[in-house]
Each structure stands twice: as C-alpha cells, then as structure tokens.
Amino acid sequence: MKSVKKLMAAAGLISILLLSACISNEESSGSGEGKLTIGTEATFAPFELMEGDKIVGFDADLLDAIMKEAGLDYEYKNTGWDPMLVGVEDETLQAGMAGITITDERKESYDFSAPYFEATQVIAVPEGSDIQSAEDLSGLKVGVQNGTTGDEAAQKLVGKNSSDLSKYDSSAATMMALQNGDVEAVVTDIAVAQHYVKNNPDANLTLIEDEDNFEKEYYGVLLPKDSEHKEKIDEAIQTIMENGTYEEIYQEWFEGTPDIEALESTQP
Ligand code: ARG
C-alpha cells in the first residue's frame, strides 16, 4: 500500500517536473528570439546617463524606438565600456549602444548598424587656456576615455605611449579629472563636451574645435560579427528616420533639426 502511494507521488513529481521543463523551455525560446542584452557606458550625457537605476538619453530613446520597430525584446545594461566591447565580441551581449563610433579597426571585429549620429572630437580646456588647436596639446597633460576615438586622436597628437596621456574608464571620469586639475585638457566627443559645458557653467570650460586634426565620425549600434539582427535593426533605423520618430527624439535631447539626409547618404 505504502509503495503504491510512493509510486504515485513519484509519478506526480515527475510529471510536474516535465511540465515545468516545458514551460521554461517555451519561455526561453519565445517567438523564436529571446531577449537581447545590450551594453553601454552610461556616463555619456546626453547619449546615455543614469537617472536613478534607469539609463536615459538620446541613445536610450533611440534604441527603444529601434527595437520596437524591429520587434525585438531587449534589456539595456550599464556594463561599462570595456566589458561592453568584450561582451559584444564574445556574444554574451547582443549589442552595444553607447555613442560608439564606426571605425575601420572596429569593423574587423564587429558589425555596425547604419550610422545614426554625426560626431567629431573636440578639446575641452579651462577658460583662459592658451590652447588654440590640436597641435598645442603636445606637452600638456591630456585626459581621455580609454579605448575611444578620443584616445586614438590624442595619441596621434601627444605620442602613443606618452606619459602625458591619462586614460580613464568612463567618460565622466575624464571631465572630473579636468575639473580637478589632474589634466589640462580632455579630448572627447563634441556633443558630450557641449552638453557638459552647458550644464556645468561653474566648471568654466571652453571647447576647441579643429577640423584639420579631428575627422568626422558616425555612431552606430555595435553588433557581433555577422549578427542575425543587423538587417532588422538597419531597417528599423531607416523607418524611424523616415517617419519622424528620429527627429522627435533628436529634439528632446538636442537643439535644431537633424540632417537625416546627410546621415542616410553616409557609408562610414
Ligand atoms: N565615440 C567615441 C568612441 O566610439 C566615444 C564613445 C564613448 N561612449 C561612452 N558611452 N562613454 O570611441
């Protein structure tokens, strides 16, 4: 009698286990695609910044519009810059959205979406500094975010292994260093520098632009090589550029109107 009960209990347990295995399996395969995890370095206002425990900014809004349009479920995670690059390369992350410049070097290891924003580097210095152009940087203490296009541009100007070059893990840390006087100049992306100057009037910073030394850059969504999501994401970017969504988002974070035609005609 006892053993029959035991047998029935065991059978019941097994069917519960089987059932839950089915359910969880269904959850993870969903409609064919699971949730994409997308990394960022969220100290890069106005593109990505933390508001409480939420990542907000132009990139956050644009990413949301892109993913909705593409019908992809995602989670946006503040992984930090280097972990984001590593994660997308080894595909533990399915994308990176962090004001990431499309470069030939990166294209060797990654795919990029279509370009979604134009940028260039600028030099941020304390007001009254006698720096006039990028050439004046040599001999100065310069701060950059490690592994960025600003880092690369600064290396060209002050020397690759120069001890004058201080590298920081986040964008915010470079501006902190400038404000503390740890460095005399910071090379960073123009829209981020402009946003910082505007929102920190007490920091008394000015920006030096230099078209001869700093090339045009374009941001793209960073994807693993041969990402299965690239096509959908590119189509979504095109759609939201054409249906007014891009412009709406742009105007929430920037002044003026975006030059969508110019963006669409660029193939960086
Ligand atoms: N555009 C530059 C690059 O790709 C800097 C990006 C930094 N982004 C950030 N979220 N900190 O190298």
mmCIF file of C-alpha atoms and ligand atoms in Angstrom:
data_model
loop_
_atom_site.group_PDB
_atom_site.id
_atom_site.type_symbol
_atom_site.label_atom_id
_atom_site.label_comp_id
_atom_site.label_asym_id
_atom_site.label_seq_id
_atom_site.Cartn_x
_atom_site.Cartn_y
_atom_site.Cartn_z
ATOM 1 C CA MET A 1 0.000 0.000 0.000
ATOM 2 C CA LYS A 2 2.731 2.347 1.074
ATOM 3 C CA SER A 3 4.801 1.627 -2.001
ATOM 4 C CA VAL A 4 1.848 2.316 -4.308
ATOM 5 C CA LYS A 5 1.423 5.704 -2.684
ATOM 6 C CA LYS A 6 5.113 6.350 -3.050
ATOM 7 C CA LEU A 7 4.948 5.363 -6.684
ATOM 8 C CA MET A 8 2.010 7.665 -7.319
ATOM 9 C CA ALA A 9 3.762 10.515 -5.549
ATOM 10 C CA ALA A 10 6.880 9.939 -7.615
ATOM 11 C CA ALA A 11 4.862 9.858 -10.835
ATOM 12 C CA GLY A 12 3.174 13.085 -9.814
ATOM 13 C CA LEU A 13 6.505 14.702 -9.103
ATOM 14 C CA ILE A 14 7.917 13.581 -12.407
ATOM 15 C CA SER A 15 5.005 14.995 -14.360
ATOM 16 C CA ILE A 16 5.315 18.300 -12.530
ATOM 17 C CA LEU A 17 8.995 18.402 -13.392
ATOM 18 C CA LEU A 18 8.286 17.585 -17.016
ATOM 19 C CA LEU A 19 5.602 20.227 -17.193
ATOM 20 C CA SER A 20 7.779 22.923 -15.712
ATOM 21 C CA ALA A 21 10.610 21.961 -18.022
ATOM 22 C CA CYS A 22 8.226 22.504 -20.927
ATOM 23 C CA ILE A 23 7.082 25.840 -19.602
ATOM 24 C CA SER A 24 10.559 27.205 -19.010
ATOM 25 C CA ASN A 25 11.685 25.951 -22.378
ATOM 26 C CA GLU A 26 8.824 27.771 -24.016
ATOM 27 C CA GLU A 27 9.705 30.946 -22.155
ATOM 28 C CA SER A 28 13.273 30.999 -23.329
ATOM 29 C CA SER A 29 12.516 30.252 -26.954
ATOM 30 C CA GLY A 30 9.511 32.579 -27.017
ATOM 31 C CA SER A 31 8.599 33.719 -30.503
ATOM 32 C CA GLY A 32 11.855 32.371 -31.819
ATOM 33 C CA GLU A 33 14.092 35.011 -30.252
ATOM 34 C CA GLY A 34 14.954 35.665 -26.641
ATOM 35 C CA LYS A 35 15.696 38.954 -25.002
ATOM 36 C CA LEU A 36 18.733 40.769 -26.342
ATOM 37 C CA THR A 37 21.118 42.169 -23.761
ATOM 38 C CA ILE A 38 22.577 45.474 -24.889
ATOM 39 C CA GLY A 39 25.512 47.051 -23.092
ATOM 40 C CA THR A 40 26.545 50.667 -22.581
ATOM 41 C CA GLU A 41 28.729 53.038 -20.557
ATOM 42 C CA ALA A 42 26.155 55.344 -19.061
ATOM 43 C CA THR A 43 28.164 58.446 -18.166
ATOM 44 C CA PHE A 44 27.997 59.887 -21.666
ATOM 45 C CA ALA A 45 25.275 62.511 -21.429
ATOM 46 C CA PRO A 46 23.182 63.347 -23.361
ATOM 47 C CA PHE A 47 23.511 59.955 -25.100
ATOM 48 C CA GLU A 48 23.360 57.718 -22.038
ATOM 49 C CA LEU A 49 23.281 58.624 -18.388
ATOM 50 C CA MET A 50 21.848 57.102 -15.237
ATOM 51 C CA GLU A 51 18.700 58.547 -13.760
ATOM 52 C CA GLY A 52 18.246 56.540 -10.580
ATOM 53 C CA ASP A 53 18.634 52.983 -11.803
ATOM 54 C CA LYS A 54 17.380 53.801 -15.289
ATOM 55 C CA ILE A 55 19.511 54.508 -18.341
ATOM 56 C CA VAL A 56 18.132 57.569 -20.118
ATOM 57 C CA GLY A 57 19.301 59.742 -23.003
ATOM 58 C CA PHE A 58 19.199 60.091 -26.756
ATOM 59 C CA ASP A 59 20.677 56.619 -27.279
ATOM 60 C CA ALA A 60 18.244 55.083 -24.786
ATOM 61 C CA ASP A 61 15.238 56.632 -26.539
ATOM 62 C CA LEU A 62 16.542 55.838 -29.996
ATOM 63 C CA LEU A 63 17.357 52.261 -29.035
ATOM 64 C CA ASP A 64 13.876 51.824 -27.675
ATOM 65 C CA ALA A 65 12.340 53.126 -30.897
ATOM 66 C CA ILE A 66 14.622 50.928 -33.000
ATOM 67 C CA MET A 67 13.899 47.773 -31.011
ATOM 68 C CA LYS A 68 10.144 48.385 -31.001
ATOM 69 C CA GLU A 69 10.187 48.940 -34.738
ATOM 70 C CA ALA A 70 12.320 45.821 -35.235
ATOM 71 C CA GLY A 71 10.045 43.789 -32.943
ATOM 72 C CA LEU A 72 12.967 42.780 -30.718
ATOM 73 C CA ASP A 73 12.804 42.379 -26.963
ATOM 74 C CA TYR A 74 15.824 43.762 -25.106
ATOM 75 C CA GLU A 75 17.389 44.792 -21.871
ATOM 76 C CA TYR A 76 19.698 47.841 -21.763
ATOM 77 C CA LYS A 77 22.518 47.362 -19.267
ATOM 78 C CA ASN A 78 25.172 49.709 -17.898
ATOM 79 C CA THR A 79 28.042 47.298 -18.309
ATOM 80 C CA GLY A 80 30.850 49.843 -18.612
ATOM 81 C CA TRP A 81 32.888 50.488 -21.774
ATOM 82 C CA ASP A 82 35.471 47.695 -21.847
ATOM 83 C CA PRO A 83 33.065 44.964 -20.703
ATOM 84 C CA MET A 84 30.681 46.127 -23.410
ATOM 85 C CA LEU A 85 33.333 45.766 -26.111
ATOM 86 C CA VAL A 86 34.401 42.360 -24.796
ATOM 87 C CA GLY A 87 30.799 41.217 -24.347
ATOM 88 C CA VAL A 88 29.711 42.081 -27.870
ATOM 89 C CA GLU A 89 32.783 40.415 -29.311
ATOM 90 C CA ASP A 90 32.229 37.161 -27.422
ATOM 91 C CA GLU A 91 28.450 37.493 -27.900
ATOM 92 C CA THR A 92 27.499 37.399 -24.245
ATOM 93 C CA LEU A 93 25.981 40.753 -25.232
ATOM 94 C CA GLN A 94 23.990 41.011 -28.443
ATOM 95 C CA ALA A 95 24.722 44.708 -28.999
ATOM 96 C CA GLY A 96 26.270 47.885 -27.619
ATOM 97 C CA MET A 97 24.644 51.309 -27.743
ATOM 98 C CA ALA A 98 26.997 53.926 -26.346
ATOM 99 C CA GLY A 99 27.730 56.684 -28.844
ATOM 100 C CA ILE A 100 30.087 54.203 -30.474
ATOM 101 C CA THR A 101 31.986 55.491 -33.485
ATOM 102 C CA ILE A 102 32.057 53.280 -36.559
ATOM 103 C CA THR A 103 35.759 52.769 -37.350
ATOM 104 C CA ASP A 104 37.609 50.529 -39.790
ATOM 105 C CA GLU A 105 39.573 48.987 -36.959
ATOM 106 C CA ARG A 106 36.446 48.048 -35.028
ATOM 107 C CA LYS A 107 34.851 46.729 -38.199
ATOM 108 C CA GLU A 108 37.483 43.994 -38.205
ATOM 109 C CA SER A 109 35.956 42.522 -35.052
ATOM 110 C CA TYR A 110 32.365 43.800 -35.124
ATOM 111 C CA ASP A 111 29.455 44.709 -37.305
ATOM 112 C CA PHE A 112 27.758 48.077 -37.022
ATOM 113 C CA SER A 113 24.259 49.216 -37.783
ATOM 114 C CA ALA A 114 23.679 52.030 -40.247
ATOM 115 C CA PRO A 115 25.033 55.346 -38.887
ATOM 116 C CA TYR A 116 22.626 57.249 -36.648
ATOM 117 C CA PHE A 117 24.578 60.322 -35.484
ATOM 118 C CA GLU A 118 27.437 62.516 -36.708
ATOM 119 C CA ALA A 119 30.223 63.459 -34.331
ATOM 120 C CA THR A 120 33.827 64.608 -34.116
ATOM 121 C CA GLN A 121 36.380 65.106 -31.363
ATOM 122 C CA VAL A 122 36.919 68.409 -29.545
ATOM 123 C CA ILE A 123 39.302 69.585 -26.853
ATOM 124 C CA ALA A 124 37.842 70.759 -23.579
ATOM 125 C CA VAL A 125 40.091 73.138 -21.630
ATOM 126 C CA PRO A 126 39.688 75.557 -18.717
ATOM 127 C CA GLU A 127 38.706 79.038 -19.839
ATOM 128 C CA GLY A 128 41.733 81.216 -20.486
ATOM 129 C CA SER A 129 43.955 78.308 -21.542
ATOM 130 C CA ASP A 130 46.220 79.267 -24.449
ATOM 131 C CA ILE A 131 45.450 76.178 -26.477
ATOM 132 C CA GLN A 132 44.235 77.207 -29.921
ATOM 133 C CA SER A 133 44.349 73.987 -31.891
ATOM 134 C CA ALA A 134 45.016 70.300 -31.535
ATOM 135 C CA GLU A 135 48.726 70.837 -32.191
ATOM 136 C CA ASP A 136 49.037 72.800 -28.962
ATOM 137 C CA LEU A 137 48.216 69.661 -26.990
ATOM 138 C CA SER A 138 51.703 68.204 -27.170
ATOM 139 C CA GLY A 139 53.476 68.662 -23.864
ATOM 140 C CA LEU A 140 50.221 69.050 -21.956
ATOM 141 C CA LYS A 141 48.552 66.593 -19.633
ATOM 142 C CA VAL A 142 45.655 65.224 -21.609
ATOM 143 C CA GLY A 143 42.780 63.072 -20.355
ATOM 144 C CA VAL A 144 40.810 60.622 -22.480
ATOM 145 C CA GLN A 145 38.452 57.721 -22.036
ATOM 146 C CA ASN A 146 40.468 54.563 -22.594
ATOM 147 C CA GLY A 147 39.889 52.822 -25.918
ATOM 148 C CA THR A 148 37.799 55.550 -27.511
ATOM 149 C CA THR A 149 38.311 57.529 -30.684
ATOM 150 C CA GLY A 150 39.294 60.436 -28.414
ATOM 151 C CA ASP A 151 42.070 58.245 -27.018
ATOM 152 C CA GLU A 152 43.247 57.479 -30.544
ATOM 153 C CA ALA A 153 43.122 61.103 -31.658
ATOM 154 C CA ALA A 154 45.042 62.229 -28.573
ATOM 155 C CA GLN A 155 47.705 59.549 -29.076
ATOM 156 C CA LYS A 156 48.368 60.917 -32.540
ATOM 157 C CA LEU A 157 48.908 64.368 -31.067
ATOM 158 C CA VAL A 158 50.910 63.678 -27.907
ATOM 159 C CA GLY A 159 52.518 60.344 -28.791
ATOM 160 C CA LYS A 160 51.257 56.808 -28.377
ATOM 161 C CA ASN A 161 52.908 55.941 -25.088
ATOM 162 C CA SER A 162 53.239 59.442 -23.786
ATOM 163 C CA SER A 163 53.164 59.750 -20.013
ATOM 164 C CA ASP A 164 51.224 62.973 -20.603
ATOM 165 C CA LEU A 165 48.218 60.918 -21.611
ATOM 166 C CA SER A 166 45.914 59.869 -18.767
ATOM 167 C CA LYS A 167 43.330 57.251 -19.578
ATOM 168 C CA TYR A 168 40.087 56.813 -17.673
ATOM 169 C CA ASP A 169 37.486 54.071 -17.709
ATOM 170 C CA SER A 170 34.454 56.283 -18.156
ATOM 171 C CA SER A 171 33.576 59.490 -19.899
ATOM 172 C CA ALA A 172 32.563 61.141 -16.619
ATOM 173 C CA ALA A 173 35.961 60.410 -15.087
ATOM 174 C CA THR A 174 37.725 62.409 -17.811
ATOM 175 C CA MET A 175 35.647 65.504 -17.085
ATOM 176 C CA MET A 176 36.205 65.044 -13.346
ATOM 177 C CA ALA A 177 39.949 64.914 -13.926
ATOM 178 C CA LEU A 178 39.776 68.143 -15.899
ATOM 179 C CA GLN A 179 37.738 69.849 -13.251
ATOM 180 C CA ASN A 180 40.125 68.673 -10.511
ATOM 181 C CA GLY A 181 43.133 69.888 -12.456
ATOM 182 C CA ASP A 182 44.571 66.377 -12.830
ATOM 183 C CA VAL A 183 44.737 67.009 -16.575
ATOM 184 C CA GLU A 184 44.956 70.235 -18.580
ATOM 185 C CA ALA A 185 42.757 69.146 -21.472
ATOM 186 C CA VAL A 186 40.309 66.419 -22.403
ATOM 187 C CA VAL A 187 39.689 65.065 -25.890
ATOM 188 C CA THR A 188 36.133 63.844 -26.232
ATOM 189 C CA ASP A 189 33.066 63.749 -28.476
ATOM 190 C CA ILE A 190 31.663 67.149 -29.370
ATOM 191 C CA ALA A 191 28.031 66.714 -28.335
ATOM 192 C CA VAL A 192 29.062 65.322 -24.952
ATOM 193 C CA ALA A 193 31.527 68.156 -24.367
ATOM 194 C CA GLN A 194 28.937 70.759 -25.382
ATOM 195 C CA HIS A 195 26.369 69.215 -23.077
ATOM 196 C CA TYR A 196 28.862 69.214 -20.206
ATOM 197 C CA VAL A 197 29.887 72.843 -20.702
ATOM 198 C CA LYS A 198 26.288 73.948 -20.846
ATOM 199 C CA ASN A 199 25.256 72.036 -17.740
ATOM 200 C CA ASN A 200 28.327 72.872 -15.676
ATOM 201 C CA PRO A 201 28.793 76.621 -16.106
ATOM 202 C CA ASP A 202 30.827 76.751 -12.886
ATOM 203 C CA ALA A 203 33.435 74.458 -14.390
ATOM 204 C CA ASN A 204 34.445 77.375 -16.689
ATOM 205 C CA LEU A 205 35.440 75.259 -19.642
ATOM 206 C CA THR A 206 35.777 76.139 -23.312
ATOM 207 C CA LEU A 207 35.904 73.896 -26.322
ATOM 208 C CA ILE A 208 38.451 73.947 -29.110
ATOM 209 C CA GLU A 209 37.292 72.548 -32.416
ATOM 210 C CA ASP A 210 39.835 71.536 -35.038
ATOM 211 C CA GLU A 211 38.564 70.152 -38.315
ATOM 212 C CA ASP A 212 42.078 69.648 -39.652
ATOM 213 C CA ASN A 213 43.004 67.230 -36.922
ATOM 214 C CA PHE A 214 39.687 65.673 -35.956
ATOM 215 C CA GLU A 215 37.787 63.735 -38.566
ATOM 216 C CA LYS A 216 34.067 63.340 -38.911
ATOM 217 C CA GLU A 217 32.771 60.320 -37.019
ATOM 218 C CA TYR A 218 29.486 58.450 -37.117
ATOM 219 C CA TYR A 219 27.832 56.493 -34.341
ATOM 220 C CA GLY A 220 26.353 53.072 -34.973
ATOM 221 C CA VAL A 221 24.867 50.274 -32.911
ATOM 222 C CA LEU A 222 27.726 47.858 -32.167
ATOM 223 C CA LEU A 223 26.900 44.268 -33.143
ATOM 224 C CA PRO A 224 28.726 40.955 -33.125
ATOM 225 C CA LYS A 225 30.227 39.963 -36.469
ATOM 226 C CA ASP A 226 27.522 38.544 -38.758
ATOM 227 C CA SER A 227 24.820 39.457 -36.254
ATOM 228 C CA GLU A 228 21.477 37.966 -37.188
ATOM 229 C CA HIS A 229 19.849 41.212 -36.004
ATOM 230 C CA LYS A 230 21.664 43.671 -38.244
ATOM 231 C CA GLU A 231 19.159 43.640 -41.065
ATOM 232 C CA LYS A 232 16.139 44.214 -38.825
ATOM 233 C CA ILE A 233 17.944 46.952 -36.923
ATOM 234 C CA ASP A 234 19.021 48.742 -40.100
ATOM 235 C CA GLU A 235 15.510 48.582 -41.496
ATOM 236 C CA ALA A 236 14.147 49.956 -38.241
ATOM 237 C CA ILE A 237 16.648 52.834 -38.270
ATOM 238 C CA GLN A 238 15.622 53.698 -41.804
ATOM 239 C CA THR A 239 11.935 53.588 -40.915
ATOM 240 C CA ILE A 240 12.235 55.819 -37.870
ATOM 241 C CA MET A 241 14.379 58.276 -39.792
ATOM 242 C CA GLU A 242 11.704 58.491 -42.434
ATOM 243 C CA ASN A 243 8.591 58.539 -40.255
ATOM 244 C CA GLY A 244 9.594 61.432 -37.995
ATOM 245 C CA THR A 245 10.396 59.384 -34.874
ATOM 246 C CA TYR A 246 14.121 60.085 -35.138
ATOM 247 C CA GLU A 247 13.541 63.820 -35.384
ATOM 248 C CA GLU A 248 11.195 63.770 -32.400
ATOM 249 C CA ILE A 249 13.755 62.000 -30.245
ATOM 250 C CA TYR A 250 16.540 64.266 -31.513
ATOM 251 C CA GLN A 251 14.635 67.340 -30.479
ATOM 252 C CA GLU A 252 14.176 66.051 -26.969
ATOM 253 C CA TRP A 253 17.909 65.986 -26.451
ATOM 254 C CA PHE A 254 19.416 68.498 -28.884
ATOM 255 C CA GLU A 255 18.691 71.872 -30.350
ATOM 256 C CA GLY A 256 17.950 72.367 -34.022
ATOM 257 C CA THR A 257 16.990 69.754 -36.576
ATOM 258 C CA PRO A 258 18.948 66.661 -37.531
ATOM 259 C CA ASP A 259 20.337 66.332 -41.043
ATOM 260 C CA ILE A 260 18.762 62.982 -41.762
ATOM 261 C CA GLU A 261 19.548 63.085 -45.471
ATOM 262 C CA ALA A 262 23.234 63.526 -44.746
ATOM 263 C CA LEU A 263 23.151 60.631 -42.311
ATOM 264 C CA GLU A 264 21.347 58.373 -44.731
ATOM 265 C CA SER A 265 23.782 59.112 -47.514
ATOM 266 C CA THR A 266 26.869 58.323 -45.407
ATOM 267 C CA GLN A 267 28.509 54.943 -45.552
ATOM 268 C CA PRO A 268 31.300 55.130 -42.993
HETATM 269 N N1 ARG B 1 32.537 57.929 -29.851
HETATM 270 C C1 ARG B 1 33.649 57.538 -29.083
HETATM 271 C C2 ARG B 1 34.084 56.137 -29.454
HETATM 272 O O1 ARG B 1 33.376 55.397 -30.016
HETATM 273 C C3 ARG B 1 33.407 57.626 -27.596
HETATM 274 C C4 ARG B 1 32.259 56.850 -27.089
HETATM 275 C C5 ARG B 1 32.195 56.831 -25.590
HETATM 276 N N2 ARG B 1 30.924 56.367 -25.151
HETATM 277 C C6 ARG B 1 30.572 56.234 -23.853
HETATM 278 N N3 ARG B 1 29.329 55.825 -23.608
HETATM 279 N N4 ARG B 1 31.408 56.504 -22.901
HETATM 280 O O2 ARG B 1 35.165 55.737 -29.181
#
